[in-house]
Structures are given as structure tokens and as C-alpha cells.
PDB file of N, CA and C in Angstrom:
ATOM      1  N   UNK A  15       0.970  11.139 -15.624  1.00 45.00           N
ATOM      2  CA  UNK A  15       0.840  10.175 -14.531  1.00 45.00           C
ATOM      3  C   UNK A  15       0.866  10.921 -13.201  1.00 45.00           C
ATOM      4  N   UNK A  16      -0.011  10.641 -12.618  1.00 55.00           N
ATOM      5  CA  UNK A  16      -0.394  10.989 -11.243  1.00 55.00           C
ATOM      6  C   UNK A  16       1.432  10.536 -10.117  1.00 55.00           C
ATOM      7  N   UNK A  17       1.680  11.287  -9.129  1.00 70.00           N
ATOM      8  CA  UNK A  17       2.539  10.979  -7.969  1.00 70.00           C
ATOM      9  C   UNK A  17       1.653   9.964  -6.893  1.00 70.00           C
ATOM     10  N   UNK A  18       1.886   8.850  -7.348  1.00 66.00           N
ATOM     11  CA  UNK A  18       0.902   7.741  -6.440  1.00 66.00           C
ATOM     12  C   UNK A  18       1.332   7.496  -5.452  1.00 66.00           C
ATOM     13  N   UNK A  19       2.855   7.824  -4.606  1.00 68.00           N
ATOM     14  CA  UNK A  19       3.161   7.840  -3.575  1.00 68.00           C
ATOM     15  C   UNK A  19       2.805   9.267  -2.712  1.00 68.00           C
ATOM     16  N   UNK A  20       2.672   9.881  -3.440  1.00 77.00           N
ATOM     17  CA  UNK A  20       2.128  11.444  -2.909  1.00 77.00           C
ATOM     18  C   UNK A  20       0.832  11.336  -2.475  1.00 77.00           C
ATOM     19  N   UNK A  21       0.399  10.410  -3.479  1.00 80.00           N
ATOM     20  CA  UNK A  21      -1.276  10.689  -2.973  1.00 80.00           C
ATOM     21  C   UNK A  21      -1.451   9.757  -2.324  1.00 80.00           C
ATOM     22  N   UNK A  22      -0.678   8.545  -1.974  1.00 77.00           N
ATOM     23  CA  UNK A  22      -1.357   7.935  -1.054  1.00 77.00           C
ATOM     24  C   UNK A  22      -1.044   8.207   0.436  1.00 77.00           C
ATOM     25  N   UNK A  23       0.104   8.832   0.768  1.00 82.00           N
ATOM     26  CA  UNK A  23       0.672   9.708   1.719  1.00 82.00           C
ATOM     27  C   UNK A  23      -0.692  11.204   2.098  1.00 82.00           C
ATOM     28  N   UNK A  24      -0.891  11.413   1.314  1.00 87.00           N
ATOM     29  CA  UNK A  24      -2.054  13.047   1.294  1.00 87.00           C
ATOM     30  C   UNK A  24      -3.161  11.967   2.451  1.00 87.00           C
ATOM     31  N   UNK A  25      -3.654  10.589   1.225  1.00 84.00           N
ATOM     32  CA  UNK A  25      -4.534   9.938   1.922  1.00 84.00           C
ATOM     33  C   UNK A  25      -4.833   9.033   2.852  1.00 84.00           C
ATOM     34  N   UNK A  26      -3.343   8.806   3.688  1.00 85.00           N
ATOM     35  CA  UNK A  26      -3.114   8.752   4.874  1.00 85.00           C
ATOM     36  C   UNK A  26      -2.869   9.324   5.797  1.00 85.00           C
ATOM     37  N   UNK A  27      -2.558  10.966   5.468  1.00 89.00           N
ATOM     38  CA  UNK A  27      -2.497  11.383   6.720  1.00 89.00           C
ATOM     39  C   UNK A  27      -4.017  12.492   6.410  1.00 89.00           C
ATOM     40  N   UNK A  28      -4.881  12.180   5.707  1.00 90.00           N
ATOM     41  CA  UNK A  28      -6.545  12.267   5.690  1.00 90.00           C
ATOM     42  C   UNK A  28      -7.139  11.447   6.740  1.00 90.00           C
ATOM     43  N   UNK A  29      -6.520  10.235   6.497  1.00 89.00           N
ATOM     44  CA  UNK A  29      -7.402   9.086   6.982  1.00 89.00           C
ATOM     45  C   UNK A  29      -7.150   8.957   8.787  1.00 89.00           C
ATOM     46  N   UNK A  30      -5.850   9.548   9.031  1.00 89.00           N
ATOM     47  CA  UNK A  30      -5.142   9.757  10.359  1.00 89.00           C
ATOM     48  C   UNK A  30      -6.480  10.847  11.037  1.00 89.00           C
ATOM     49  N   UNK A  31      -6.937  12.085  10.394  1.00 90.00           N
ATOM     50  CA  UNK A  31      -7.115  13.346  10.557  1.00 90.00           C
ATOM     51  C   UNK A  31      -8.910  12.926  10.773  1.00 90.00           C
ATOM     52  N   UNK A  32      -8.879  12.039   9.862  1.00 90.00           N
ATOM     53  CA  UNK A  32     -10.720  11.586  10.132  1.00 90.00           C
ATOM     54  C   UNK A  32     -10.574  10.317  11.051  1.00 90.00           C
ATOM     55  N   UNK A  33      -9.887   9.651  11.814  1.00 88.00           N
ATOM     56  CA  UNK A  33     -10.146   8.690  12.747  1.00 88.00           C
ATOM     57  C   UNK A  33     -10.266   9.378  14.272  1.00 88.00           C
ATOM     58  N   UNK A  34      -9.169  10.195  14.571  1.00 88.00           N
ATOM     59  CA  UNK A  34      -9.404  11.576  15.591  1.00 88.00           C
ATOM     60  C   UNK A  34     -10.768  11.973  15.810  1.00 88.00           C
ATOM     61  N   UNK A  35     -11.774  12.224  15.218  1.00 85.00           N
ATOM     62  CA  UNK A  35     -13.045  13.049  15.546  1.00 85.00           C
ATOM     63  C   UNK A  35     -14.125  11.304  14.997  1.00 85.00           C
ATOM     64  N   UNK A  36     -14.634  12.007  16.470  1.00 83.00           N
ATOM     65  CA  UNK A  36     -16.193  11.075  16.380  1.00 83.00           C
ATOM     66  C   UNK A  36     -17.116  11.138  14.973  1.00 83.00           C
ATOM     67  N   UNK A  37     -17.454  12.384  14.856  1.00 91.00           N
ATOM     68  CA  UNK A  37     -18.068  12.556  13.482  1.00 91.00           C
ATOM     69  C   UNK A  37     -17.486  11.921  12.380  1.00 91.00           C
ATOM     70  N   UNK A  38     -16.828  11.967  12.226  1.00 91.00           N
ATOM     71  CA  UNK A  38     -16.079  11.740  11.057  1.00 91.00           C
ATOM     72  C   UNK A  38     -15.459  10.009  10.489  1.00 91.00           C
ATOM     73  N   UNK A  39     -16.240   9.353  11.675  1.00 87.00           N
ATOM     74  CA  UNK A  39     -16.231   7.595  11.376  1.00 87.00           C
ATOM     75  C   UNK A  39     -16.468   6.978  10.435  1.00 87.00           C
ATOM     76  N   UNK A  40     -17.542   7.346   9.671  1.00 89.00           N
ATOM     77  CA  UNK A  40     -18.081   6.605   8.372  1.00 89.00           C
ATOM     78  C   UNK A  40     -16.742   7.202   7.780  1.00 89.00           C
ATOM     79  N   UNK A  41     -16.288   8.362   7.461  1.00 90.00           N
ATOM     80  CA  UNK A  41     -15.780   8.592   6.289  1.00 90.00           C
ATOM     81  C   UNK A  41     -14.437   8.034   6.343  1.00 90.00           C
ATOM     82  N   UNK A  42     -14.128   7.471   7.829  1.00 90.00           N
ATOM     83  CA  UNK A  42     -12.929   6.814   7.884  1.00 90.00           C
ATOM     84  C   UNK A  42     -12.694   5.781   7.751  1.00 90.00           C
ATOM     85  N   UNK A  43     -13.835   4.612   7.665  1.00 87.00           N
ATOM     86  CA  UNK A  43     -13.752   3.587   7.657  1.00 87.00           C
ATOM     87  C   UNK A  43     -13.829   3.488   5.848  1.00 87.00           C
ATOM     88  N   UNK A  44     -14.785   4.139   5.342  1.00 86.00           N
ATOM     89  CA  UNK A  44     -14.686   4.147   3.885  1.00 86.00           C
ATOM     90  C   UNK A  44     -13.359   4.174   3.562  1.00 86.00           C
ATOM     91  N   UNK A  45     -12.436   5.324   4.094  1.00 87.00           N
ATOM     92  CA  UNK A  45     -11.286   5.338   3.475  1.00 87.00           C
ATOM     93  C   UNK A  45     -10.206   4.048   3.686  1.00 87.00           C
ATOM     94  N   UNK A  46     -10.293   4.055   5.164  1.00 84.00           N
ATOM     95  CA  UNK A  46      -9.687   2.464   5.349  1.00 84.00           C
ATOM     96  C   UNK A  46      -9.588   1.841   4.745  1.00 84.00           C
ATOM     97  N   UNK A  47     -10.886   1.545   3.980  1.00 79.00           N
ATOM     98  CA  UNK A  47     -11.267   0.085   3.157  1.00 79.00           C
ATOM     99  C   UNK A  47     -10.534   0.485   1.670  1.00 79.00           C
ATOM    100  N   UNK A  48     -10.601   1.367   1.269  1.00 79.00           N
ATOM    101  CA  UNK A  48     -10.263   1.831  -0.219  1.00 79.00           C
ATOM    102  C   UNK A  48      -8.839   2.161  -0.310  1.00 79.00           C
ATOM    103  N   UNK A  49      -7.970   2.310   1.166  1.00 79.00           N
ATOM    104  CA  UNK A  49      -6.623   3.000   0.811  1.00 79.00           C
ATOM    105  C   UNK A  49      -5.907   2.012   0.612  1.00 79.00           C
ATOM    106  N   UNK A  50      -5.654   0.790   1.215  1.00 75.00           N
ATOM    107  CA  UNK A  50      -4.804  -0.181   1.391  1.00 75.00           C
ATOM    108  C   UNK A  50      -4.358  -0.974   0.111  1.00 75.00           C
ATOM    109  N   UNK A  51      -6.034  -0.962  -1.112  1.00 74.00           N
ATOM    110  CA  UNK A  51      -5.963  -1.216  -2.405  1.00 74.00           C
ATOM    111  C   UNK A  51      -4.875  -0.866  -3.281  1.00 74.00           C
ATOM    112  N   UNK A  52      -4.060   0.569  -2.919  1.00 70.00           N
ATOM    113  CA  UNK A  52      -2.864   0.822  -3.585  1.00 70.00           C
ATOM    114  C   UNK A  52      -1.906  -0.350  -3.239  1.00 70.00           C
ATOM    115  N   UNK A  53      -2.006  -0.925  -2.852  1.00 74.00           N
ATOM    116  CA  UNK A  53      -0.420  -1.697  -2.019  1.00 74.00           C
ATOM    117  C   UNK A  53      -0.463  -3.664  -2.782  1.00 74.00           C
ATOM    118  N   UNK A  54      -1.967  -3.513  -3.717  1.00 80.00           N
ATOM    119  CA  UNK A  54      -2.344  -4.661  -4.259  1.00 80.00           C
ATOM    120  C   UNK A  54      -2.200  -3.907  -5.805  1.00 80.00           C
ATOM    121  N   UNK A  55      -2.025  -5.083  -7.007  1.00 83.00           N
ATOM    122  CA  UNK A  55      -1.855  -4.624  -8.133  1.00 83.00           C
ATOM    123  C   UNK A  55      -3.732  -4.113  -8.309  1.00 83.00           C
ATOM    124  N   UNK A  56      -4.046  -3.771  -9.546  1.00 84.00           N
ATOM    125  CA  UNK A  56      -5.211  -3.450  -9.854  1.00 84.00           C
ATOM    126  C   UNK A  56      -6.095  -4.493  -9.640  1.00 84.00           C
ATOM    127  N   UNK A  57      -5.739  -5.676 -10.351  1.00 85.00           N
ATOM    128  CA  UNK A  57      -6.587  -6.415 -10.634  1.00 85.00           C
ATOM    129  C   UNK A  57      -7.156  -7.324  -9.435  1.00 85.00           C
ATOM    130  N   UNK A  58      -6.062  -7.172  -8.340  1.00 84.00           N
ATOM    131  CA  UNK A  58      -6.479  -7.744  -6.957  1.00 84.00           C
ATOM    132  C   UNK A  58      -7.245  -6.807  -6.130  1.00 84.00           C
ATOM    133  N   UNK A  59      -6.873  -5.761  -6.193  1.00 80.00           N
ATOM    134  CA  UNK A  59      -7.961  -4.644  -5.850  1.00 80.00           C
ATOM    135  C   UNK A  59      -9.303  -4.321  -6.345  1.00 80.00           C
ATOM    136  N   UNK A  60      -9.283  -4.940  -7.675  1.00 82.00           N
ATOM    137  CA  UNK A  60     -10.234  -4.240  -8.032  1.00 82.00           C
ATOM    138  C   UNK A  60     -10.355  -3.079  -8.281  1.00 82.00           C
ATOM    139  N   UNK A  61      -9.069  -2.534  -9.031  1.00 81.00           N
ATOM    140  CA  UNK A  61      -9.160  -0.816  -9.697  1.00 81.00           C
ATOM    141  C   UNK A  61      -9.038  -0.986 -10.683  1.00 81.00           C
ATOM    142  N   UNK A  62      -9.970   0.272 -11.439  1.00 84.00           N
ATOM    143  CA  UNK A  62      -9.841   0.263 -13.374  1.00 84.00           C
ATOM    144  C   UNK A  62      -8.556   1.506 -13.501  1.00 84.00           C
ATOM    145  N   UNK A  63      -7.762   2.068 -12.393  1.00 82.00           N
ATOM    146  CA  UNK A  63      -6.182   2.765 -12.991  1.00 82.00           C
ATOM    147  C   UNK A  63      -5.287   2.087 -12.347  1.00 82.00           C
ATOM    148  N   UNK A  64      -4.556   2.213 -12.805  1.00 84.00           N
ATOM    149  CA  UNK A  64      -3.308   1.163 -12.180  1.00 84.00           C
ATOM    150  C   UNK A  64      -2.865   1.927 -10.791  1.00 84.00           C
ATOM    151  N   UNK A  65      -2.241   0.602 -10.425  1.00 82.00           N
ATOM    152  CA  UNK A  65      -2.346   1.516  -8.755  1.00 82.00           C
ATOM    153  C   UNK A  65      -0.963   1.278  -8.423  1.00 82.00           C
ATOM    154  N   UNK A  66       0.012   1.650  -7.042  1.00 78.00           N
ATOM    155  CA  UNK A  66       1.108   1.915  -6.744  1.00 78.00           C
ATOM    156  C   UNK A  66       1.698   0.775  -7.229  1.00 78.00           C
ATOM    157  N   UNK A  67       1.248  -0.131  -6.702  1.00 81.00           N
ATOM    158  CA  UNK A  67       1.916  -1.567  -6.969  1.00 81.00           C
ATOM    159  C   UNK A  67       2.052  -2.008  -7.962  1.00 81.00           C
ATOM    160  N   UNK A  68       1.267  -1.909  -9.028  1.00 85.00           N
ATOM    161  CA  UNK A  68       1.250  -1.833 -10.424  1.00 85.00           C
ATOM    162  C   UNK A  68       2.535  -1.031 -11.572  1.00 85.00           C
ATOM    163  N   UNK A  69       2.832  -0.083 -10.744  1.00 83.00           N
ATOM    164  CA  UNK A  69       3.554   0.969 -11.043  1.00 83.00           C
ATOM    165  C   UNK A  69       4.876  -0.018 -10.664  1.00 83.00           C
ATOM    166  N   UNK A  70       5.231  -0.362  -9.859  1.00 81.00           N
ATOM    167  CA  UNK A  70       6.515  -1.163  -8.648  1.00 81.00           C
ATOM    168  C   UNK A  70       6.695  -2.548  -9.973  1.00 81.00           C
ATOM    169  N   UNK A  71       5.864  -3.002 -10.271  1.00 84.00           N
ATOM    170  CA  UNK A  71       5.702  -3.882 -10.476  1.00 84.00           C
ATOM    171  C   UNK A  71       5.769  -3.993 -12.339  1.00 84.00           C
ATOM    172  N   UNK A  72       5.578  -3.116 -13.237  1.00 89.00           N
ATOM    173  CA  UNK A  72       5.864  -3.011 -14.693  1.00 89.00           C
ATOM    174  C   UNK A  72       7.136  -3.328 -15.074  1.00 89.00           C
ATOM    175  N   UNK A  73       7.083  -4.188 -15.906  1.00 90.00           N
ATOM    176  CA  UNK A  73       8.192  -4.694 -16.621  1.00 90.00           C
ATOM    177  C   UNK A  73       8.610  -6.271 -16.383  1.00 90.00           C
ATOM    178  N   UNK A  74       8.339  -6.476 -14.838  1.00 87.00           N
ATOM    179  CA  UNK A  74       8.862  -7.176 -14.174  1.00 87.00           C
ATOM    180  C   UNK A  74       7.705  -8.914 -14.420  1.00 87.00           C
ATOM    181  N   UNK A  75       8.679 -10.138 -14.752  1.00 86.00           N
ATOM    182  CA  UNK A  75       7.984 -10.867 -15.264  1.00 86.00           C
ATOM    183  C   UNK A  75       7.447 -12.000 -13.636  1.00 86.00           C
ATOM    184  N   UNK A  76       6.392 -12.183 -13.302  1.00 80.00           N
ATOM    185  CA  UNK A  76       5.559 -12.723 -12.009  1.00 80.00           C
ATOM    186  C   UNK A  76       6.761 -13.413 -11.318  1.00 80.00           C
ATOM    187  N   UNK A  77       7.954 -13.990 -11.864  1.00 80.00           N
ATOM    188  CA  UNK A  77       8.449 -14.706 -11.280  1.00 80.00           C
ATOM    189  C   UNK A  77       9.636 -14.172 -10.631  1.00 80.00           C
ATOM    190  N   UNK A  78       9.688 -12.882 -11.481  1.00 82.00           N
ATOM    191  CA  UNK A  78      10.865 -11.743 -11.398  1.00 82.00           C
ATOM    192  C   UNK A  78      10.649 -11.229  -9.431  1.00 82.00           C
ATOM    193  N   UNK A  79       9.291 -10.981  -8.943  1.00 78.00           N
ATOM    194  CA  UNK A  79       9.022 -10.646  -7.606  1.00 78.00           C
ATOM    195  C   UNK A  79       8.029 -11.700  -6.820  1.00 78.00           C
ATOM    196  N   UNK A  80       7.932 -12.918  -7.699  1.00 79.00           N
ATOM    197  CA  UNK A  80       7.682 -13.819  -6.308  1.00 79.00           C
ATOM    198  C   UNK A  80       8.110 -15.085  -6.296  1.00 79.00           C
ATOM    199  N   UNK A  81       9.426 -15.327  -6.832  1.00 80.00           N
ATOM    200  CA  UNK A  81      10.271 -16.308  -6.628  1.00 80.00           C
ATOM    201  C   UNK A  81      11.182 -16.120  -5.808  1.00 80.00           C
ATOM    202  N   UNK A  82      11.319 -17.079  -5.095  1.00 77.00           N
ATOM    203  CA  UNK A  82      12.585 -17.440  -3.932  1.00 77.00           C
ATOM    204  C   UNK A  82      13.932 -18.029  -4.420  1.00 77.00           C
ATOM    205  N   UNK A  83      15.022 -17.018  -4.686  1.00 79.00           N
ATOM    206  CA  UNK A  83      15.983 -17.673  -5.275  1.00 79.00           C
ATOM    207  C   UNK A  83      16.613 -19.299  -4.434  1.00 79.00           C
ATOM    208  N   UNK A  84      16.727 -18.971  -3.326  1.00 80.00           N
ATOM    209  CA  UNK A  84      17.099 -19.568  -1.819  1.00 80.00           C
ATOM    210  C   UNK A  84      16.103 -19.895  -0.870  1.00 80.00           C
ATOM    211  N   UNK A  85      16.489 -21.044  -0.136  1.00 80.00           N
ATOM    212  CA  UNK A  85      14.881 -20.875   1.209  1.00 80.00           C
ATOM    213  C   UNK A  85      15.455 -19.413   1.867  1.00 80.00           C
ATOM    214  N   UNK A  86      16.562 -18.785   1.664  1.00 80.00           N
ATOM    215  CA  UNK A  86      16.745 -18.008   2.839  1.00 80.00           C
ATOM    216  C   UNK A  86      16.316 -16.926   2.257  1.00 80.00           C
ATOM    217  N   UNK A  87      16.046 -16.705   1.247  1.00 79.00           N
ATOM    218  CA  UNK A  87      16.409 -15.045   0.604  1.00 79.00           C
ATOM    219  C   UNK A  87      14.077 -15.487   0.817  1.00 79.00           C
ATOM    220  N   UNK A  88      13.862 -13.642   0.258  1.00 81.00           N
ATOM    221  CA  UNK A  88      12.469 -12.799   0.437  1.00 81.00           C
ATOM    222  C   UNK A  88      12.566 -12.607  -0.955  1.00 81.00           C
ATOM    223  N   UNK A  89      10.859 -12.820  -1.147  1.00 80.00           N
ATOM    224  CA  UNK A  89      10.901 -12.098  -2.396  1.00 80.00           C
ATOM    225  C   UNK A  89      10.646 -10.422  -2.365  1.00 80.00           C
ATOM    226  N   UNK A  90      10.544  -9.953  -3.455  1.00 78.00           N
ATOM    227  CA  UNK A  90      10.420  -8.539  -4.082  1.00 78.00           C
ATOM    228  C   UNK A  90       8.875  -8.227  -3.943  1.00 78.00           C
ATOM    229  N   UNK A  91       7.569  -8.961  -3.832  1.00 75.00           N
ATOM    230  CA  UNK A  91       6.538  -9.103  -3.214  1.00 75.00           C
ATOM    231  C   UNK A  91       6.463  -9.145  -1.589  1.00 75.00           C
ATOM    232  N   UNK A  92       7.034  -9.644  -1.184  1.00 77.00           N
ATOM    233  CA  UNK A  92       7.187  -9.971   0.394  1.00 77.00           C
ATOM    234  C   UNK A  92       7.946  -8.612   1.254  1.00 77.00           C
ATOM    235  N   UNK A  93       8.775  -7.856   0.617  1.00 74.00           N
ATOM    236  CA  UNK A  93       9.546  -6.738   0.829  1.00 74.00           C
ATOM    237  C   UNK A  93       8.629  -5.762   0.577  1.00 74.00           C
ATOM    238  N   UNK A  94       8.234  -5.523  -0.813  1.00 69.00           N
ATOM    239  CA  UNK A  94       6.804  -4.896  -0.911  1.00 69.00           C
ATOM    240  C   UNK A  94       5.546  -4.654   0.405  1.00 69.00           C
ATOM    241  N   UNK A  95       5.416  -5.425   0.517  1.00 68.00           N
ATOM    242  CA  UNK A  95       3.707  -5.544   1.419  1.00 68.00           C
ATOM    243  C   UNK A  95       4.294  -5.312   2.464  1.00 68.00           C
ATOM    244  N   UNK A  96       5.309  -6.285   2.868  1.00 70.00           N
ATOM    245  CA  UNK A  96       5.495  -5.519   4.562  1.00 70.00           C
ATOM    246  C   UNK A  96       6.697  -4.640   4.772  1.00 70.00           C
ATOM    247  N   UNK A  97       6.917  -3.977   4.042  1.00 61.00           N
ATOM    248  CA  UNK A  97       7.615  -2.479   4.180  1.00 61.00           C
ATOM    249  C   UNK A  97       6.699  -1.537   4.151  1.00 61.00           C
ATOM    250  N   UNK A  98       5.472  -1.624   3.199  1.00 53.00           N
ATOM    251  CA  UNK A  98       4.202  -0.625   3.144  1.00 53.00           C
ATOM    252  C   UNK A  98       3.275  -0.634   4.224  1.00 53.00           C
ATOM    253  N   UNK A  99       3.509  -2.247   4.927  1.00 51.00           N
ATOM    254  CA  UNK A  99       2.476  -2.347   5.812  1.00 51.00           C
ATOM    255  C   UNK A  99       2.986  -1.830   7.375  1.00 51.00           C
ATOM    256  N   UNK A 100       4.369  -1.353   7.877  1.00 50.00           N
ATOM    257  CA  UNK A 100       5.211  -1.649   8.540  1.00 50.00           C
ATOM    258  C   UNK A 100       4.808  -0.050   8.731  1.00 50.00           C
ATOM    259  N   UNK A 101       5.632   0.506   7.282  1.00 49.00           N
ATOM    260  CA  UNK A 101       5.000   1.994   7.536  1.00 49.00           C
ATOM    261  C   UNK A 101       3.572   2.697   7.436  1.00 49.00           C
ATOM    262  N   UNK A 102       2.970   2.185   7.284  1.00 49.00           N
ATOM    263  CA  UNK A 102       1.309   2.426   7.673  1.00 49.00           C
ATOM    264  C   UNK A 102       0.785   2.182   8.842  1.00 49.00           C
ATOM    265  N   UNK A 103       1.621   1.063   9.241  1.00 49.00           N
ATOM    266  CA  UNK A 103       1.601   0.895  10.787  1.00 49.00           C
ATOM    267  C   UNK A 103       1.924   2.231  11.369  1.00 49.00           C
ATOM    268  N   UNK A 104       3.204   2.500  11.441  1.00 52.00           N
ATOM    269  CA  UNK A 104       4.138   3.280  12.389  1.00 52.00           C
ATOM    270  C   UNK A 104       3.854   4.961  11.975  1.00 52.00           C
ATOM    271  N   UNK A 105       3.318   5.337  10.748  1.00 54.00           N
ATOM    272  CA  UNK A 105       3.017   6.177  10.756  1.00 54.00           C
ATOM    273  C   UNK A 105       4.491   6.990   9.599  1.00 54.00           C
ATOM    274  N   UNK A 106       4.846   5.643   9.287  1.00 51.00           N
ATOM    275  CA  UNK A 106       6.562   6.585   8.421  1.00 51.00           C
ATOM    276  C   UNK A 106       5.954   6.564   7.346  1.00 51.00           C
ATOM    277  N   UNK A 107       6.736   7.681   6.552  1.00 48.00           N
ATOM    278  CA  UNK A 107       6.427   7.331   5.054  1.00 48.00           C
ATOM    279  C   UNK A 107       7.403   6.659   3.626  1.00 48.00           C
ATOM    280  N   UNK A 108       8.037   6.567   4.693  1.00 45.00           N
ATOM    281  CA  UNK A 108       9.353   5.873   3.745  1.00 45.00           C
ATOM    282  C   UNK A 108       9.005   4.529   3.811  1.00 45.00           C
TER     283      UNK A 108
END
């Protein structure tokens, strides 16, 4: 098994490195579009290998990460996406 947090880290700070230079637009927007797919299971992405989220997400039965025990409490989906999205924002990798 591949380090899917490694590589999607390699392919963000790729995607950082090709938005910087003019030339290099197409290949950034391609990547744009294709990186974010890790952060969705496969089948919402549309990938034939399982992808980060997929990985986060084995074992665990649908209701296990997107049920609300409480109105107050988050699910395990909701913590997911915008902790990944938070640091993709900001540039962290944690």
C-alpha cells in the first residue's frame, strides 16, 4: 500500500510549485481538479484505487461517520472534509 498522505502532500506542494509560473497553468489546473478527489471516497470521485478517504473510512459502518449522536456533536465526515479542507487552504499539512 502506497503512503496516501505522503503523496498527496508531494502533490500539493507540486500543485503550489506549478500555480507560481505562468507556463505552467494547464498543468495546474489539471492537478487542481484531480487532487481534491483524495478527500472523497472512490466511488464519489470516481477512482478505480481506493483513495485517502477510503483508507479513513474501512471498517467503519456509513452510520459509524455520518450520524449525529446530538444536534450538538459533528460527525466523523464533517471533521474529515473540513480539517483537509482547512489545511489545503492554509497550506498545513496536518
Amino acid at each position: 500500500m502506497s503512503d496516501i498522505a505522503a503523496d498527496y502532500e508531494l502533490q500539493a506542494d507540486r500543485l503550489r510549485r506549478l500555480l507560481k509560473a505562468k507556463k505552467t497553468f494547464e498543468p495546474a489546473m489539471e492537478l487542481a481538479l484531480v487532487l481534491p478527489a483524495v478527500t472523497h471516497t472512490g466511488v464519489v470521485s470516481g477512482s478505480s484505487s481506493p483513495t485517502f478517504c477510503d483508507h479513513v473510512l474501512e471498517g467503519l459502518a456509513e452510520g459509524d461517520y455520518s450520524v449525529m449522536l446530538t444536534e450538538k456533536d459533528e460527525t466523523i465526515a464533517w471533521h474529515f472534509f473540513h480539517k483537509k479542507q482547512k489545511n489545503v487552504d492554509s497550506g498545513d499539512p496536518d
